[in-house]
Coordinates of C-alpha atoms in Angstrom, one line a residue:
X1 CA 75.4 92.0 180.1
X2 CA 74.6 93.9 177.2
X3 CA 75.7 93.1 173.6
X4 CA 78.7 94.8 172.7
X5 CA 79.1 95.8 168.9
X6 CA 81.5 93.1 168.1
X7 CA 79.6 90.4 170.3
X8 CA 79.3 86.9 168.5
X9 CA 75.7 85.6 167.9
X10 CA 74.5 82.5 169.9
X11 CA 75.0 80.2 166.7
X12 CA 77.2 79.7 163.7
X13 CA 77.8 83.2 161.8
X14 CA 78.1 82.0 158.7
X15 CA 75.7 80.3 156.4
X16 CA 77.1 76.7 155.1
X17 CA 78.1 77.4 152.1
X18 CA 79.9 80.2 150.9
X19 CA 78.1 82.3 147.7
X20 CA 79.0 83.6 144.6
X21 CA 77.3 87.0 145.7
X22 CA 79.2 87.1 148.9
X23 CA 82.5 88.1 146.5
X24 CA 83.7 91.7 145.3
X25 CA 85.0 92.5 142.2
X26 CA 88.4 92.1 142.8
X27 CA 87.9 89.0 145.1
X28 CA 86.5 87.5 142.1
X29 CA 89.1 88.8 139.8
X30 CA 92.1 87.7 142.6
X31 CA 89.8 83.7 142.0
X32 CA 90.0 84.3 137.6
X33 CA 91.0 87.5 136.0
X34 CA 89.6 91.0 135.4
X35 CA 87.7 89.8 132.2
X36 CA 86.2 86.9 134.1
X37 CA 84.9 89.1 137.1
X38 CA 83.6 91.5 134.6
X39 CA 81.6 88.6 133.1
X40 CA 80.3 87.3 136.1
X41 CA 79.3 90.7 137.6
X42 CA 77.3 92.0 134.2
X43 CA 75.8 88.6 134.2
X44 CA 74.5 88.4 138.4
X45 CA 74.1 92.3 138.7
X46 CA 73.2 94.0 135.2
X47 CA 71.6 90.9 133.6
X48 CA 70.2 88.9 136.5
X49 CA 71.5 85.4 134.8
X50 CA 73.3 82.6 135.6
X51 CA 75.6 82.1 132.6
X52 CA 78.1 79.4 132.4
X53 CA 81.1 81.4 132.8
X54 CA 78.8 82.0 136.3
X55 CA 78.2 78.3 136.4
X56 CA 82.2 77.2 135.7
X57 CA 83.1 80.1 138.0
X58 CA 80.8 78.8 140.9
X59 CA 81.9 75.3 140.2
X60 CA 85.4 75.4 140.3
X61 CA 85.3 77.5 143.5
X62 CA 82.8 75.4 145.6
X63 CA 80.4 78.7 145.6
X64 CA 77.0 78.3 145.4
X65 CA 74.6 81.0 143.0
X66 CA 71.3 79.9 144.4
X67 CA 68.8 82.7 145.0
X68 CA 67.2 83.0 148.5
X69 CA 64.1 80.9 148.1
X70 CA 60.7 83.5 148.6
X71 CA 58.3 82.2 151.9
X72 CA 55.9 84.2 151.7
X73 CA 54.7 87.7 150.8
X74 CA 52.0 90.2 152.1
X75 CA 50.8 93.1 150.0
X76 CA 49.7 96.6 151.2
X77 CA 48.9 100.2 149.8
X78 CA 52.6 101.1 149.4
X79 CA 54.0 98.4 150.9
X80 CA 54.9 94.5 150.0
X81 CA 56.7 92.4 152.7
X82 CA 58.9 89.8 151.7
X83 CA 59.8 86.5 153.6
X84 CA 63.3 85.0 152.4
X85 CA 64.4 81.7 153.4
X86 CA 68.2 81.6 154.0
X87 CA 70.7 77.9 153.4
X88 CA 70.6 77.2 157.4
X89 CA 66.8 76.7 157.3
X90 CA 66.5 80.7 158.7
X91 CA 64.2 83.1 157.7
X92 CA 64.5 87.2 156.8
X93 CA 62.0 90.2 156.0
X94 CA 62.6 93.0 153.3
X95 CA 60.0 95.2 152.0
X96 CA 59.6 97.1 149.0
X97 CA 58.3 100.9 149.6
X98 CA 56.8 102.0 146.1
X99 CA 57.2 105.3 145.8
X100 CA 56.8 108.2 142.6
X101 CA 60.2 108.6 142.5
X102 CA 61.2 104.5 142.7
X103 CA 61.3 102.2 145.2
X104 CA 62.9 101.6 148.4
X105 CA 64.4 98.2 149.5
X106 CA 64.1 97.8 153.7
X107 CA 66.9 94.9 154.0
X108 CA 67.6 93.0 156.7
X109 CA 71.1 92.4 158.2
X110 CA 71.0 89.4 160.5
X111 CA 68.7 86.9 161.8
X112 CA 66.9 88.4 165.1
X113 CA 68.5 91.1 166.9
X114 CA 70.6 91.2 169.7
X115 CA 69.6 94.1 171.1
X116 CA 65.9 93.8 171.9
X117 CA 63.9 97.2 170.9
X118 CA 61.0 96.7 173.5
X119 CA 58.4 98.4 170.3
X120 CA 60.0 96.4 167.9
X121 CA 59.5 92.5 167.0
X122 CA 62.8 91.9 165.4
X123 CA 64.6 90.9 168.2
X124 CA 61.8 89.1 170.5
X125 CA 63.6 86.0 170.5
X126 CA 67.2 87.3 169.9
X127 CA 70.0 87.3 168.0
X128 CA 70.2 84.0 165.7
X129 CA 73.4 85.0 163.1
X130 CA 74.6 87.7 161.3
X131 CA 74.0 87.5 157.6
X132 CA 76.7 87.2 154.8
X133 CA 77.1 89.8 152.3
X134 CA 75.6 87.8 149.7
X135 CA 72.3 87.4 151.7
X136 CA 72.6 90.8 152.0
X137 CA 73.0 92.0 148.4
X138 CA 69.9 88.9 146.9
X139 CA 67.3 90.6 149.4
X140 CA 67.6 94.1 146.9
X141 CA 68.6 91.8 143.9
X142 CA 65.1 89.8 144.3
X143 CA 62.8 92.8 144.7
X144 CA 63.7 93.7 140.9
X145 CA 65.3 96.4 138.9
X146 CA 63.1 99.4 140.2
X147 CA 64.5 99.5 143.5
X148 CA 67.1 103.1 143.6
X149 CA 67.1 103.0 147.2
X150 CA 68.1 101.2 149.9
X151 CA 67.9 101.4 153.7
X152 CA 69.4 99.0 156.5
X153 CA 65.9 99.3 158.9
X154 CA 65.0 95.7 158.3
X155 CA 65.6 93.0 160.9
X156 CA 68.6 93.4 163.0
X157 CA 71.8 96.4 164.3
X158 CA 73.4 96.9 160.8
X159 CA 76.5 98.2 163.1
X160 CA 76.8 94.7 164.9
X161 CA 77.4 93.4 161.6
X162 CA 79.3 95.8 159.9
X163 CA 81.8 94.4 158.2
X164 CA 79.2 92.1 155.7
X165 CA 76.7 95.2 156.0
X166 CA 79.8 97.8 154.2
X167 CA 81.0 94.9 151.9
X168 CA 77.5 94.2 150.8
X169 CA 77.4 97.7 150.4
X170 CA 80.6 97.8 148.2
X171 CA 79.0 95.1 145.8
X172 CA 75.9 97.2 145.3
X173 CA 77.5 100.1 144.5
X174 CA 79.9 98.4 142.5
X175 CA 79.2 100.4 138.8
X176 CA 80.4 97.1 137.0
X177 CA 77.6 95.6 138.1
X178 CA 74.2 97.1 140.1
X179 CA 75.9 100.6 140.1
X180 CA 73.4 101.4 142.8
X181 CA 74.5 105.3 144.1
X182 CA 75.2 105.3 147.6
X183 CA 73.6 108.7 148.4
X184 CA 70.5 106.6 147.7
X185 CA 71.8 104.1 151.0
X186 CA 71.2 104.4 154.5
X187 CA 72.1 102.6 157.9
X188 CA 69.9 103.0 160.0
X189 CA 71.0 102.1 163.6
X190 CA 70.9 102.7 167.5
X191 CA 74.8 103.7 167.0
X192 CA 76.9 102.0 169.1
X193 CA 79.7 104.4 169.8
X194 CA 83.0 102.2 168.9
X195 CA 81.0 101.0 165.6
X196 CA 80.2 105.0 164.7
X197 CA 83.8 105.5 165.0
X198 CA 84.9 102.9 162.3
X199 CA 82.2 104.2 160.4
X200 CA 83.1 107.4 160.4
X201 CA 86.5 106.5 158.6
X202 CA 84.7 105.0 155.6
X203 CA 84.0 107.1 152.9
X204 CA 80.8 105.6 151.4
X205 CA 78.4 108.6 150.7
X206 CA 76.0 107.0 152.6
X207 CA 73.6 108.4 154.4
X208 CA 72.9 108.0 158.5
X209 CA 70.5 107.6 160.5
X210 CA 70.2 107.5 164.2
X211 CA 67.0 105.4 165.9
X212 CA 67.6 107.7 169.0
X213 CA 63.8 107.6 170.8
X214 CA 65.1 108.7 174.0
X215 CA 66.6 111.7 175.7
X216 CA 67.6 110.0 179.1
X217 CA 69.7 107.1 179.3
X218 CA 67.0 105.4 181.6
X219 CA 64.1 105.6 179.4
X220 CA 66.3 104.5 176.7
X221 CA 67.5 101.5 178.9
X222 CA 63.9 100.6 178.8
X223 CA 63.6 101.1 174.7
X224 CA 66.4 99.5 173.6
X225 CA 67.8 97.3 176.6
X226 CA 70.9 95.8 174.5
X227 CA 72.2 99.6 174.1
X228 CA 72.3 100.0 178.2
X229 CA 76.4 100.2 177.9
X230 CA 76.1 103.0 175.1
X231 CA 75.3 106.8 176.9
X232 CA 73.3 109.0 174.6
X233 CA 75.9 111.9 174.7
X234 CA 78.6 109.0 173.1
X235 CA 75.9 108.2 170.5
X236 CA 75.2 111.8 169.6
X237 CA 78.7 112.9 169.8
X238 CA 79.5 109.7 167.7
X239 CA 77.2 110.6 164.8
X240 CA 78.1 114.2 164.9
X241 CA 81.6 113.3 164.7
X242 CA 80.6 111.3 161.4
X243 CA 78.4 114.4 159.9
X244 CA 81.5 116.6 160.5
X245 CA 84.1 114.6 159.0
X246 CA 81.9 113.6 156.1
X247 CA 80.2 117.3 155.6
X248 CA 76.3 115.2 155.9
X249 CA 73.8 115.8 158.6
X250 CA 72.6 112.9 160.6
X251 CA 69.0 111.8 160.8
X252 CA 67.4 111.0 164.3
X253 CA 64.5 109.1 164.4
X254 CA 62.6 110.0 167.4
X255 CA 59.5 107.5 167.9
X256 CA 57.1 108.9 170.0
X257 CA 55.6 107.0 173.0
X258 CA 53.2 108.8 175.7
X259 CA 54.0 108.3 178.6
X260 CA 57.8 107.1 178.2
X261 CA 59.6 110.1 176.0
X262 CA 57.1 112.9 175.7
X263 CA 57.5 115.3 178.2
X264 CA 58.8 119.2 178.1
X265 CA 61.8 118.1 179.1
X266 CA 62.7 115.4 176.7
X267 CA 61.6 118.7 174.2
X268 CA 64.2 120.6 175.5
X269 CA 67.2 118.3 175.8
X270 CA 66.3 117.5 171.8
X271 CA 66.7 121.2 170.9
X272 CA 70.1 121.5 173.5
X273 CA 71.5 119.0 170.8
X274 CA 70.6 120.0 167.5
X275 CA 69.9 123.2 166.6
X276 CA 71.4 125.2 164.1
X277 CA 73.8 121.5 164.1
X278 CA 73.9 119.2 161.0
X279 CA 70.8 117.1 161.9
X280 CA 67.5 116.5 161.5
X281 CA 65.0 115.0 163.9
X282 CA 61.8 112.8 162.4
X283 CA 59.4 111.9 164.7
X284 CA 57.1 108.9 164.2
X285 CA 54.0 107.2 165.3
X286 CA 54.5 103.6 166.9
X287 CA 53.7 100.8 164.7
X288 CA 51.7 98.0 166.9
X289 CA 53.5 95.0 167.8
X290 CA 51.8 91.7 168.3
X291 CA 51.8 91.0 172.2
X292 CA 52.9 94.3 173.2
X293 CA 50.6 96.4 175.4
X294 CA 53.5 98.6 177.0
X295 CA 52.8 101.4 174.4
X296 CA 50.1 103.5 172.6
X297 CA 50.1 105.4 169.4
X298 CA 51.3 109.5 169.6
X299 CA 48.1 111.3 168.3
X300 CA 48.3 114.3 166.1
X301 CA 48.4 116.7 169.0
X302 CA 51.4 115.4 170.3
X303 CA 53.4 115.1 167.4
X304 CA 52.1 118.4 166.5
X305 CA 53.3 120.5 169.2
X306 CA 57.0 118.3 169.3
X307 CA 57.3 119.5 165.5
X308 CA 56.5 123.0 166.5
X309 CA 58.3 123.3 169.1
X310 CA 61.8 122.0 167.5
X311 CA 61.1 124.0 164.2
X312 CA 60.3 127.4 166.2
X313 CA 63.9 126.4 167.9
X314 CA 65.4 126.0 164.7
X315 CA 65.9 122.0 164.4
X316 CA 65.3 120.6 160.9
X317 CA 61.9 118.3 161.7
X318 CA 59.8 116.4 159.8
X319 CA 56.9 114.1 160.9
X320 CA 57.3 110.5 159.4
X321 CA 54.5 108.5 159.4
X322 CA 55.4 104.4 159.1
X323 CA 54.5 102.7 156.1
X324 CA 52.8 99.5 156.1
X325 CA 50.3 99.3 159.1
X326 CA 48.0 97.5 156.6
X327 CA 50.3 94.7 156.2
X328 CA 51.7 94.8 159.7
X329 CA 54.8 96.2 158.3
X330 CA 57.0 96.5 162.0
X331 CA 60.0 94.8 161.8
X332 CA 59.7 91.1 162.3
X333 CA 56.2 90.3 162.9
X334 CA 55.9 88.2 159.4
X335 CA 58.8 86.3 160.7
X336 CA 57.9 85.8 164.2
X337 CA 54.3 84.5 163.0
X338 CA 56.0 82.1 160.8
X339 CA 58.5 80.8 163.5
X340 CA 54.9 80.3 165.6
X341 CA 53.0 78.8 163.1
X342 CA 56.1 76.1 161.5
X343 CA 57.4 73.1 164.8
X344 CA 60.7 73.4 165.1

């Protein structure tokens, strides 16, 4: 059976020990006061210190303020990958995309993935747990103060966890503390249709994206085999109901595979649903996964005559290429040769 979007993960959900940076403002402020949650939130978000109001605070509440311990890193061009170990003896993967304008923060959101991209490497052995809201927050918090963006394409379905994913969210944003805008936030996700309804009811100022990379619900069986119960016309409709009510078009990231999702006809159904509509498509270039043969690389020609072919139609299109192919950069792989390389 596939996972649905509120399915429980094979193990405990929540990490042993409840953290400082899992609270909100005014859960803080419920614990103290308003004067005390202002202290503790300068201090953790603005200042990056542990002060002892932080210290009495964490104390008297059994809370613990220890920062995710760093496993390992791997540098590239533009690209640094990050291996965080997590209280349960679990491991996550952010990187940091340096860019002109700043840099990007690509966080996880749980441990493995339920749903089981066949390109991707993030869910190869599953779904472990979902992460807290605090684990969530210390991946952007421990890639420094230069980081003005943020995008849920780490490891993991930020929508199967999206109660911790939009509280984590809330805390970042929070302007008593990181202040981080949220029109510098995206969820990136393969939109499960009851999660894109409760999502569409929050009013975040985030930004959406949709990893669509199929136009038949066969093919995309295939891609993504945890989404089987979730038809693309209730994804699309889903995220166009979202763009409506919150006046923002909808990314689709359409990841280009010959042989699985490049004919004329997978051309044509992508221009039946989007032009002249509030979207844009991005196509991309695969990015190798270790042990899987299944798929090859789109080559300029192809992506070429996709992008011409939705632009002359009127689709907003960009080609995207992946960051990181020097440091192996698709979701998961540092991880999974970790989990290989340490007995369990």
């Amino acid at each position: 059976m596939p996972p649905s979007d509120r399915a429980r993960p094979r193990r405990a959900t929540r990490p042993p020990r409840r953290s400082l940076f899992d609270l909100s403002f005014d859960e803080i402020a419920d614990l103290e006061d308003p004067e005390t949650a202002g202290d503790v939130y300068r201090s953790l978000y603005r200042h990056r210190r542990t002060t002892a109001t932080v210290r009495r605070v964490a104390r008297t509440h059994d809370l613990t303020t220890s920062a995710l311990p760093l496993q390992a890193v791997e540098r590239g061009s533009m690209t640094t990958k990050h291996l965080f170990g997590l209280p349960d003896g679990s491991s996550v993967e952010t990187v940091a995309i340096t860019r002109r304008t700043g840099t990007t923060a690509c966080v996880s959101s749980q441990v493995g993935c339920a749903f089981r991209c066949a390109f991707c490497a993030s869910g190869q052995d599953g779904l472990t747990r979902h992460l807290s809201p605090g684990e969530i927050v210390q991946q952007v918090l421990q890639l420094g103060t230069r980081i003005n963006r943020v995008v849920f394409m780490g490891i993991g379905e930020p929508l199967h966890n999206d109660d911790n994913v939009l509280a984590a969210i809330r805390i970042l944003r929070d302007r008593r503390g990181r202040g981080l805008s949220t029109r510098g936030i995206t969820i990136s996700t393969i939109g499960p249709p009851a999660a894109l309804r409760r999502l569409r009811e929050e009013h975040l100022g985030i930004n959406l994206t949709i990893s669509l990379h199929a136009t038949d619900d066969a093919v995309r069986r295939e891609l993504i085999p945890g989404a089987r119960a979730h038809r693309i016309e209730e994804v699309i409709d889903g995220s166009q109901s979202w763009a409506e009510r919150h006046g923002r078009p909808v990314t689709y990231v359409y990841l280009l595979l010959p042989g699985h999702n490049d004919t004329d006809e997978d051309l044509d159904r992508l221009i039946g649903w989007f032009a002249d509509r509030p979207a844009r498509v991005n196509l991309m270039r695969w990015n190798p996964v270790d042990g899987e043969q299944r798929f090859l690389r789109a080559d300029d020609r192809l992506l070429a005559r996709f992008r011409r072919a939705l632009v002359d139609a009127r689709v907003d299109t960009a080609v995207r290429d992946t960051q990181g192919l020097d440091v192996d950069a698709a979701c998961g792989q540092l991880r999974a040769r970790r989990m290989r390389s340490v007995p369990r």
